[in-house]
Short mmCIF file of C-alpha atoms and ligand atoms in Angstrom, two decimals:
data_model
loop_
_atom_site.label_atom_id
_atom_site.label_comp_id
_atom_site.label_asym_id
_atom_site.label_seq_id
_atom_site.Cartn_x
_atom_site.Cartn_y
_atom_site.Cartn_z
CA UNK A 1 80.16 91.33 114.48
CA UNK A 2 77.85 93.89 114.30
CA UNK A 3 79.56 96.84 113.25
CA UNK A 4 83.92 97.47 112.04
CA UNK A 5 83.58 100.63 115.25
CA UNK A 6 82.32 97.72 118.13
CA UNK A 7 85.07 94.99 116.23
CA UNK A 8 87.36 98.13 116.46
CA UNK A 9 86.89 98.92 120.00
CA UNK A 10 86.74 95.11 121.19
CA UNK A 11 90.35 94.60 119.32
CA UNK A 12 91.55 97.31 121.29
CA UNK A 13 90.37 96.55 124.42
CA UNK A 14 91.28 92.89 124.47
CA UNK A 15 94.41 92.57 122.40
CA UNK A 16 97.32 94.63 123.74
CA UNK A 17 99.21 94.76 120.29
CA UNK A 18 96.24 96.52 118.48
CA UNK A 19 96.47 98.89 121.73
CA UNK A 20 100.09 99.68 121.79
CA UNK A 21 99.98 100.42 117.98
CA UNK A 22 96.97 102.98 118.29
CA UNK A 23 98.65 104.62 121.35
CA UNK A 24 101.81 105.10 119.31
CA UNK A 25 99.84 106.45 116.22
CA UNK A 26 97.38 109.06 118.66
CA UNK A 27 94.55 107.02 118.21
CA UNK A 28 91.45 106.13 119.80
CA UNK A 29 89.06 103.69 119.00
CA UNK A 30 86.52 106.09 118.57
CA UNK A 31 88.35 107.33 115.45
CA UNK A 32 88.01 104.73 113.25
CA UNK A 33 84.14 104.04 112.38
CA UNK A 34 83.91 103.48 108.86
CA UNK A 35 86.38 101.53 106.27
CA UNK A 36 87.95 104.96 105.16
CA UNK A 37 89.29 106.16 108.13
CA UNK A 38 90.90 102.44 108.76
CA UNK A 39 93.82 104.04 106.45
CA UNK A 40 94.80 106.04 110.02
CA UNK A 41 95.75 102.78 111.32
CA UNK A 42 99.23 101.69 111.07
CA UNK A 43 99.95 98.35 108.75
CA UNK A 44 101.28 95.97 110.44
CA UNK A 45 103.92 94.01 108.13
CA UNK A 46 104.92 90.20 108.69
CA UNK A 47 108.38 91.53 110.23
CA UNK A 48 106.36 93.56 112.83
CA UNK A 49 104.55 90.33 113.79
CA UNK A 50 107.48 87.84 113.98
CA UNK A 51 109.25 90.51 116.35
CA UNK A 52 106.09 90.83 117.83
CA UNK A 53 105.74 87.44 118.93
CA UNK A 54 109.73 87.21 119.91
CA UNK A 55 109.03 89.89 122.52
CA UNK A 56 105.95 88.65 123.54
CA UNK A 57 105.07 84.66 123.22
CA UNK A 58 103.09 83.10 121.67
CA UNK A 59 101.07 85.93 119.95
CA UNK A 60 102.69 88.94 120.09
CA UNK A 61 99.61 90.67 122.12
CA UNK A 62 96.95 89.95 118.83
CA UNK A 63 95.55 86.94 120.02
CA UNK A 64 92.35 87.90 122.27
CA UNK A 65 91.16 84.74 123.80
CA UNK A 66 93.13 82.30 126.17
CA UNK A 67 95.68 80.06 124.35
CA UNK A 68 93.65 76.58 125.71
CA UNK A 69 90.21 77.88 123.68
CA UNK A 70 92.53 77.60 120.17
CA UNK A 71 91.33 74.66 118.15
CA UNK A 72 95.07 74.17 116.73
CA UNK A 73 98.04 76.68 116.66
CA UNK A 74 100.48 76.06 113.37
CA UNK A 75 103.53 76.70 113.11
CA UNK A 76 104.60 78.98 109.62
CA UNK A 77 108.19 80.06 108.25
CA UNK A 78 109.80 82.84 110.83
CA UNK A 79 109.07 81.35 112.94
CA UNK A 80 105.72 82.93 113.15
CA UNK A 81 102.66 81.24 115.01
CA UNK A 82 99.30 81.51 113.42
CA UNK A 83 95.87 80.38 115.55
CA UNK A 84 93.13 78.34 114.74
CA UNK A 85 90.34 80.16 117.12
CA UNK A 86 87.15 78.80 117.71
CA UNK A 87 84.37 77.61 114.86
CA UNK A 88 83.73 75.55 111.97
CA UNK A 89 85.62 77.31 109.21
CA UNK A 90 87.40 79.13 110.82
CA UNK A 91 89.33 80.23 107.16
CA UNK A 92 86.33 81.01 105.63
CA UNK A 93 87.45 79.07 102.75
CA UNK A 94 83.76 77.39 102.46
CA UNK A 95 83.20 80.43 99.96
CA UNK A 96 85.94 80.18 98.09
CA UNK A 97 85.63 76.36 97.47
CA UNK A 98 81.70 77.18 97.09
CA UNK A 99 82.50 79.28 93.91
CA UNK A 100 84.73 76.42 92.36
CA UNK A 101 81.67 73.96 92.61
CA UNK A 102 82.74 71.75 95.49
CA UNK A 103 79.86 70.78 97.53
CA UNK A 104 78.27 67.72 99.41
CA UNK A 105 78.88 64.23 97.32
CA UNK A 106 82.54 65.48 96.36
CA UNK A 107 85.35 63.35 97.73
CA UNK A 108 88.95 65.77 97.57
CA UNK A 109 92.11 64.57 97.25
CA UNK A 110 93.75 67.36 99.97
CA UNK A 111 97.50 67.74 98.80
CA UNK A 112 98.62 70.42 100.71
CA UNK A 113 100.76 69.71 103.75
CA UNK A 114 99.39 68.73 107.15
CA UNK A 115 101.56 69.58 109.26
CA UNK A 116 103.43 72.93 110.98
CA UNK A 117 101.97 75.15 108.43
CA UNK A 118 98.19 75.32 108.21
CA UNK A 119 97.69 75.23 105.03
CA UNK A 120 96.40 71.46 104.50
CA UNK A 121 93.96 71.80 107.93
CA UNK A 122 92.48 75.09 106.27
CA UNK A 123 90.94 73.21 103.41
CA UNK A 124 90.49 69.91 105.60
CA UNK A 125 88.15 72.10 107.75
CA UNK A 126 86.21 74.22 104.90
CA UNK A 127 85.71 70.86 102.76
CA UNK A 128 84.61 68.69 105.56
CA UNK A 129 82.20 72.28 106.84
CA UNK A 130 80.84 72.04 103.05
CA UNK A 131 79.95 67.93 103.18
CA UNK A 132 82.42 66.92 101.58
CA UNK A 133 84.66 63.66 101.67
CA UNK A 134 88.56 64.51 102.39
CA UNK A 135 91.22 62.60 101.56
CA UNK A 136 94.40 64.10 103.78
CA UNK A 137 96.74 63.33 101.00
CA UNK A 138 99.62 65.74 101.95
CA UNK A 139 102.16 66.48 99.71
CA UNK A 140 104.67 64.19 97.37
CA UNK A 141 103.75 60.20 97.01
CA UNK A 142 103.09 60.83 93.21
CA UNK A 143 102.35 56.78 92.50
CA UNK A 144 100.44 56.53 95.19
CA UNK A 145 98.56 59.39 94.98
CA UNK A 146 97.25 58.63 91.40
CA UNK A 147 96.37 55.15 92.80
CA UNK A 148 94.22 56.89 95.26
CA UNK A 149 92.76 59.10 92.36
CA UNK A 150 91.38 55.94 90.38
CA UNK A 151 90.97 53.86 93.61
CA UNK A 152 88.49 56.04 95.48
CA UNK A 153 86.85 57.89 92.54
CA UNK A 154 88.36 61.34 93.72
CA UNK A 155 86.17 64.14 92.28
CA UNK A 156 87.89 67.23 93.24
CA UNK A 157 91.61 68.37 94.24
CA UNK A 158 93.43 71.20 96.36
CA UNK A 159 96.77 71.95 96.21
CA UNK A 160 99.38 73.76 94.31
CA UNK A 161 98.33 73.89 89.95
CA UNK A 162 102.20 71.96 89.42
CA UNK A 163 101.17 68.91 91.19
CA UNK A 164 97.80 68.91 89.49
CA UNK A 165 99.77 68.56 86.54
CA UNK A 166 102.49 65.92 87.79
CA UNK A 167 99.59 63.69 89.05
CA UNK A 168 97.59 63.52 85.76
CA UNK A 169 100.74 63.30 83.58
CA UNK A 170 101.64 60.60 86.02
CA UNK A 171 98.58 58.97 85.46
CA UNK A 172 98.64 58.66 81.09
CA UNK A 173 102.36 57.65 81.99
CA UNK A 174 100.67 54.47 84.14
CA UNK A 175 98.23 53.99 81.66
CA UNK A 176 95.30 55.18 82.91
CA UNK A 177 92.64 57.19 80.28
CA UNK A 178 89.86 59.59 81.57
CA UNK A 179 87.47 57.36 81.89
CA UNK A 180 89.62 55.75 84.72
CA UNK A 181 89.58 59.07 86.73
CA UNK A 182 86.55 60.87 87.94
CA UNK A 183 88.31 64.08 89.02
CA UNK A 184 86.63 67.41 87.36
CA UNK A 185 86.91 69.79 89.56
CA UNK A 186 90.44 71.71 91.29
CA UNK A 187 91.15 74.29 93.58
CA UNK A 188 94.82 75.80 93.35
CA UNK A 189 96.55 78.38 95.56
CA UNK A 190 99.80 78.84 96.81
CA UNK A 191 101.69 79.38 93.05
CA UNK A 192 101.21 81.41 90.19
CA UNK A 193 98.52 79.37 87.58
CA UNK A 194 99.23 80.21 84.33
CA UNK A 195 95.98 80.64 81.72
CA UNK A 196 97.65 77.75 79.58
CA UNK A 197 98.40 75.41 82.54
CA UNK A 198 94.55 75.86 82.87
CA UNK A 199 93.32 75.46 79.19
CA UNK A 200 95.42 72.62 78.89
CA UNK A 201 93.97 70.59 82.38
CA UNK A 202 90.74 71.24 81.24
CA UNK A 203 91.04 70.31 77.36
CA UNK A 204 93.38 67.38 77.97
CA UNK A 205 92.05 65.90 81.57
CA UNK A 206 88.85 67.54 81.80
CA UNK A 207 89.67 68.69 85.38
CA UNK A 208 88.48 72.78 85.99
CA UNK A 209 90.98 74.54 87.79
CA UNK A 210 89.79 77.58 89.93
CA UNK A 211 91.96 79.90 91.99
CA UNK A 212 92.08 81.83 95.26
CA UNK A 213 94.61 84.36 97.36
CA UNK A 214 94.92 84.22 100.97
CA UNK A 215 97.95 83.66 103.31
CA UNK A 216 98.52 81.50 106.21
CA UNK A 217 98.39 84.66 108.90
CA UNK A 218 94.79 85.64 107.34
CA UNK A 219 93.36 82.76 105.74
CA UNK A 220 91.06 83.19 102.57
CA UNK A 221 91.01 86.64 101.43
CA UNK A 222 89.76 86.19 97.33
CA UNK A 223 88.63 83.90 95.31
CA UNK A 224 87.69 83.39 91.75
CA UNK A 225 83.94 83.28 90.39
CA UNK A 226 82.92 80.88 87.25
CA UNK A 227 83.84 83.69 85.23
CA UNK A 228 87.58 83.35 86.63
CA UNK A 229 88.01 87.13 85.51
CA UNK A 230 90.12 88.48 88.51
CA UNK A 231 89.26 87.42 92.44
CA UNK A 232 86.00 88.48 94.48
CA UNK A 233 86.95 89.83 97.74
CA UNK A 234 85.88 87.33 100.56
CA UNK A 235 83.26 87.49 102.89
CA UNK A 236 85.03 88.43 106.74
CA UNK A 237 87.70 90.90 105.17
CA UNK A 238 88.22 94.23 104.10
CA UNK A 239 90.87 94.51 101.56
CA UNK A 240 92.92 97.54 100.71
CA UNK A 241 95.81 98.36 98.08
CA UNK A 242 97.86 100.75 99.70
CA UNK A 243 101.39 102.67 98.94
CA UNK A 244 103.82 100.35 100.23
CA UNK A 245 105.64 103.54 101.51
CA UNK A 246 103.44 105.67 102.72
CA UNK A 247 100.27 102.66 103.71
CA UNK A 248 97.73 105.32 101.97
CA UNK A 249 94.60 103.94 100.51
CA UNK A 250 95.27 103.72 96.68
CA UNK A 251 92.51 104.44 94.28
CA UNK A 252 90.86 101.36 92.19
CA UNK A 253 93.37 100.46 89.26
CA UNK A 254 96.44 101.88 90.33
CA UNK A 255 98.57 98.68 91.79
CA UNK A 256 99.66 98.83 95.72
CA UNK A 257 100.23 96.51 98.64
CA UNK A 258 97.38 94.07 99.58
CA UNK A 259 96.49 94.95 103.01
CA UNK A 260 94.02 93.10 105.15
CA UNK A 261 92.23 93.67 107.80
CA UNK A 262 90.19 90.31 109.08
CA UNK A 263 87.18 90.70 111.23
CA UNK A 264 88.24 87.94 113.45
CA UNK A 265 87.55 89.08 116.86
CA UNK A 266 89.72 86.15 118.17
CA UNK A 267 92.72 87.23 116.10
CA UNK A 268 92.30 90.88 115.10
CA UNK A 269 94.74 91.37 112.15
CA UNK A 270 94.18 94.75 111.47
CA UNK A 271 95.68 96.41 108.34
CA UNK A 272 97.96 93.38 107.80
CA UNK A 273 100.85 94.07 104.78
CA UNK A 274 100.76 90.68 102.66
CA UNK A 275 103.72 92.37 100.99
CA UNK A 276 102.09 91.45 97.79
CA UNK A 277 100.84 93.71 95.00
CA UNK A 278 98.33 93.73 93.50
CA UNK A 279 95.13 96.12 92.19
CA UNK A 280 91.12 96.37 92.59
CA UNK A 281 88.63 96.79 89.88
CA UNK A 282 85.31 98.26 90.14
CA UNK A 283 84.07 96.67 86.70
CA UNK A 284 80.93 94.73 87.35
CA UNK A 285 81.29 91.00 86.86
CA UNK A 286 78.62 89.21 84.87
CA UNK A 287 78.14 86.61 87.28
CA UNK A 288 76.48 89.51 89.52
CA UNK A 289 78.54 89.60 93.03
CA UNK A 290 78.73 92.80 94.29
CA UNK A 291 81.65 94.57 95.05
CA UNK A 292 85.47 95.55 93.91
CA UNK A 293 87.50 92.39 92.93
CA UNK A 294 91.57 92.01 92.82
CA UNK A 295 92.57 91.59 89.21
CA UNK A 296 95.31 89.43 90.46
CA UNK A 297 98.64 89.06 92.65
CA UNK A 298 101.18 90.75 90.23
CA UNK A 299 104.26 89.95 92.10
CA UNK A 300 105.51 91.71 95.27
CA UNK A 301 105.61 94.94 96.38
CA UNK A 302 109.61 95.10 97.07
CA UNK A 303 110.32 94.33 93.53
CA UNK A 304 108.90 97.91 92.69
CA UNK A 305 110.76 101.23 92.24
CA UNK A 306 109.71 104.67 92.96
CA UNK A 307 110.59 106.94 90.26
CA UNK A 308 109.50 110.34 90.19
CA UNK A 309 107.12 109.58 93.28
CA UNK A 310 104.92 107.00 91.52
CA UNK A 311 105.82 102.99 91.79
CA UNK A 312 106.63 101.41 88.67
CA UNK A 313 106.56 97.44 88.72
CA UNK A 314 108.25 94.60 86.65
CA UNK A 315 104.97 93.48 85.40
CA UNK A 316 103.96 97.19 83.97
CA UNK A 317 106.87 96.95 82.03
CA UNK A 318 105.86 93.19 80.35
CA UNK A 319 102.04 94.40 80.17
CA UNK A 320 103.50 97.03 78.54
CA UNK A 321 105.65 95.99 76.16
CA UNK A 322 102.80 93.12 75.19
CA UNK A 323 101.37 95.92 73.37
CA UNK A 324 103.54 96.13 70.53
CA UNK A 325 104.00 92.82 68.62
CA UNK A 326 107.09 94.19 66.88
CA UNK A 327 108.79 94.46 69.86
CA UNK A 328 110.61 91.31 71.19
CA UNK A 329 112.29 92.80 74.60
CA UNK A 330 111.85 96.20 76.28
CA UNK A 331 113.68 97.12 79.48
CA UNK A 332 112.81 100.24 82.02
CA UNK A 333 116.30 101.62 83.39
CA UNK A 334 115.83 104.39 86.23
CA UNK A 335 118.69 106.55 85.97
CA UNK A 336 119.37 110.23 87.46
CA UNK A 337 120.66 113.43 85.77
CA UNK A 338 120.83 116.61 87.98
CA UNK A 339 119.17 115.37 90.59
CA UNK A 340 115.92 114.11 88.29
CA UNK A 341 114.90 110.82 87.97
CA UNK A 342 115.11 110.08 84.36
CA UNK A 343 113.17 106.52 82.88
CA UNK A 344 114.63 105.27 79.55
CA UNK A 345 112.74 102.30 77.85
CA UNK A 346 114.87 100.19 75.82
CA UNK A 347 113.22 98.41 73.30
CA UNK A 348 114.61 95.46 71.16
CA UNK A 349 112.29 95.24 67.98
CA UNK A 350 111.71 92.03 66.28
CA UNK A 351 114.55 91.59 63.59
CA UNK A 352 113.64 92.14 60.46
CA UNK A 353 110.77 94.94 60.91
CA UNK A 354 110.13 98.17 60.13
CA UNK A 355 110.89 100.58 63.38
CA UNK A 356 110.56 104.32 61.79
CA UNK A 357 108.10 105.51 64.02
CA UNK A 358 108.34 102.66 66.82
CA UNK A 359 110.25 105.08 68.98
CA UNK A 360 107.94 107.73 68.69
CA UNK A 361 105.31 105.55 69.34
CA UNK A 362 106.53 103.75 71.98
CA UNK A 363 107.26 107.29 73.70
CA UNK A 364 103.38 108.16 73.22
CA UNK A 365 102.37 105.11 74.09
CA UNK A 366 104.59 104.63 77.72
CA UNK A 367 103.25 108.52 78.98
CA UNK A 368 99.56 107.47 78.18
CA UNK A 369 99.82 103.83 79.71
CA UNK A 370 102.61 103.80 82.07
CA UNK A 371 102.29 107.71 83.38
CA UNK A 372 106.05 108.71 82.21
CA UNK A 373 107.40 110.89 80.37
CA UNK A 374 110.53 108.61 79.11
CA UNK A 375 113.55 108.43 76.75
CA UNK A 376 113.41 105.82 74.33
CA UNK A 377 116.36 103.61 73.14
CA UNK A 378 116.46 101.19 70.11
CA UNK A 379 119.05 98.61 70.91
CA UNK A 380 120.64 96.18 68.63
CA UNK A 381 119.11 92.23 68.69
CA UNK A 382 119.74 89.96 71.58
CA UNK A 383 121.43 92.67 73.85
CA UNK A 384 117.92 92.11 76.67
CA UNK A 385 117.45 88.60 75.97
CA UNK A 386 118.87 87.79 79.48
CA UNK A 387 117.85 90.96 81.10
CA UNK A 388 115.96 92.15 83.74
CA UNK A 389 112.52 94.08 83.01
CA UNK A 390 113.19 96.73 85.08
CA UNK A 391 116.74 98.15 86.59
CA UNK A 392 117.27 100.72 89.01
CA UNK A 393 120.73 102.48 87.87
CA UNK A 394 120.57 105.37 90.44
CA UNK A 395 123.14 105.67 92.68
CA UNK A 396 121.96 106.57 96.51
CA UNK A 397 125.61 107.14 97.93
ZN1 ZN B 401 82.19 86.98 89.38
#
């Protein structure tokens, strides 16, 4: 593709969706010619799609080529069908798996499921593109599958980080030590990996876990370097964090909606709402790729609440809290008084220390990090053990 203005015009041209949706927002093609003014474009969310679709089998007017030139077409949760157009890769998870150290030699135990959903053909196709040996393992078959880890010297594994885990454990369980297992290398996606889950396959089973974000609609859209600080934004996609509300552009830091755009010319997702938040960082990373990279998927955007026009998330409130060790639960409640959004932090202190100042503190502390000016309320022990980080007490009747 030679330039976003010819993908642009081709999308519109071809694909009677992308047409209908710049018709309805007074666009052109002409309009949109560099990666800034793609923000004029309307997102298109996974509920637009799936209705899409309904009204207009198989592909709801994206899909740009006949339906016999497909390689596959899969079948994901919506129903909504997702294409496999033309090429070798068609993902572009090659890179992804590149960056994790999988490469000709490598024979992959593939334990993501094969069938409706793409997400076990994906890797299938980028391993097999790289050289590599697959093993179509799909999902579940623990015994077996460990057999099939000592049986045909496995060196690498895709799939979800819990299975990892069940199959290795599985394997001390049967006896087996790490000489009897040759796997070293892992790819995860598809569930939150925590840093200890990591530490712990690598310093127990000697297996290093790397991790990528992409979803079935788009395919691979990040992926983590060696230096597994945050996710490099893929080759083939323009990524945006955008106000879920209002689909504007965010600056770098401040957390939005991952939206997509894939320069697919056979499937032209343009401005595509994952629904997930997350936020960019322009901080070089020292293994020297260029470009922004997503510090991670924080949760999703729904679970956010505006109060006094800015988003505040569930995870703000953990991150934040994380910075006071003598504090063992804190809780954001949105409330209104006259009309004005009001935020109160409630913060349980550890029992037993000193909490003077931690009010004061806290207060300082919430309008530098979080951007609020808030109440703060000391409550008594265990009144947030079971509660929610952030509540939404405003009433909208
Ligand atoms: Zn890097």
């Amino acid at each position: 593709m030679s330039s976003l203005h010819e993908f642009i015009r081709a999308a519109y041209e071809q694909a009677p969706a992308i047409r209908e949706k710049f018709l309805s927002a007074g666009l052109q093609p002409s309009d949109i010619r560099t990666v800034s003014d793609l923000g004029r474009v309307p997102v298109t969310r996974k509920d637009e799609l799936a209705k899409r679709q309904r009204s207009n089998l198989p592909f709801g007017g994206f899909l740009t080529l006949p339906v016999d030139r497909l390689q596959r077409i899969f079948i994901s949760p919506g129903p909504i069908y997702d294409p496999q157009g033309p090429g070798a890769d068609y993902w572009r998870w090659g890179q992804a798996l590149t960056a994790a150290g999988f490469t000709r030699g490598d024979i992959v135990q593939n334990t993501f499921s094969y069938h409706l959903t793409p997400a076990g053909m994906m890797f299938d196709d980028a391993l097999r593109h790289l050289g590599c040996t697959v093993i179509p393992a799909g999902v579940g078959n623990t015994e077996l599958q460990v057999q099939i880890l000592r049986e045909l010297g496995v060196t690498g594994y895709v799939g979800v980080p819990s299975f990892l885990y069940t199959l290795l454990q599985k394997s001390r369980e049967l006896g087996l030590s790490r000489q009897d297992i040759r796997l070293c290398k892992a790819w995860v996606a598809a569930e939150k990996l925590s840093e200890d889950l990591r530490a712990l396959l690598a310093r127990d089973f000697g297996v290093e876990v790397y991790q990528g974000y992409g979803t079935a609609d788009l395919g691979c859209v990040a992926f983590e370097c060696p230096e597994r600080r945050g996710f490099h934004l893929a080759d083939g996609v323009i990524v945006e964090i955008v106000d879920p509300e209002s689909g504007r552009s965010l600056a770098a830091g401040q957390p939005g909606e991952v939206v997509v755009t894939v320069l697919e010319p056979s499937y032209p997702l343009l401005r595509f709402g994952t629904g997930d938040l997350g936020a960019l960082t322009d901080v070089p990373c020292p293994c020297g790729r260029p470009g922004p990279r997503l510090t991670g998927i924080l949760g999703r955007t729904m679970d956010g609440v505006k109060v006094k026009g800015l988003f505040l998330y569930p995870h703000q409130i953990s991150d934040f809290q994380a910075r006071f060790p003598e504090i063992k639960h804190c809780q954001a409640v949105v409330s209104q008084e006259d009309f004005r959004d009001v935020l109160t932090l409630r913060v349980e202190p550890v029992l037993g220390v000193p909490v003077d100042d931690l009010a004061a503190r806290v207060q300082r502390e919430a309008k530098e990090v979080l951007r609020f000016t808030c109440r703060v309320e000391l409550v008594p022990p265990g009144t947030l053990a079971n509660e929610k980080l952030l509540i939404d007490a405003r009433n909208w009747d």
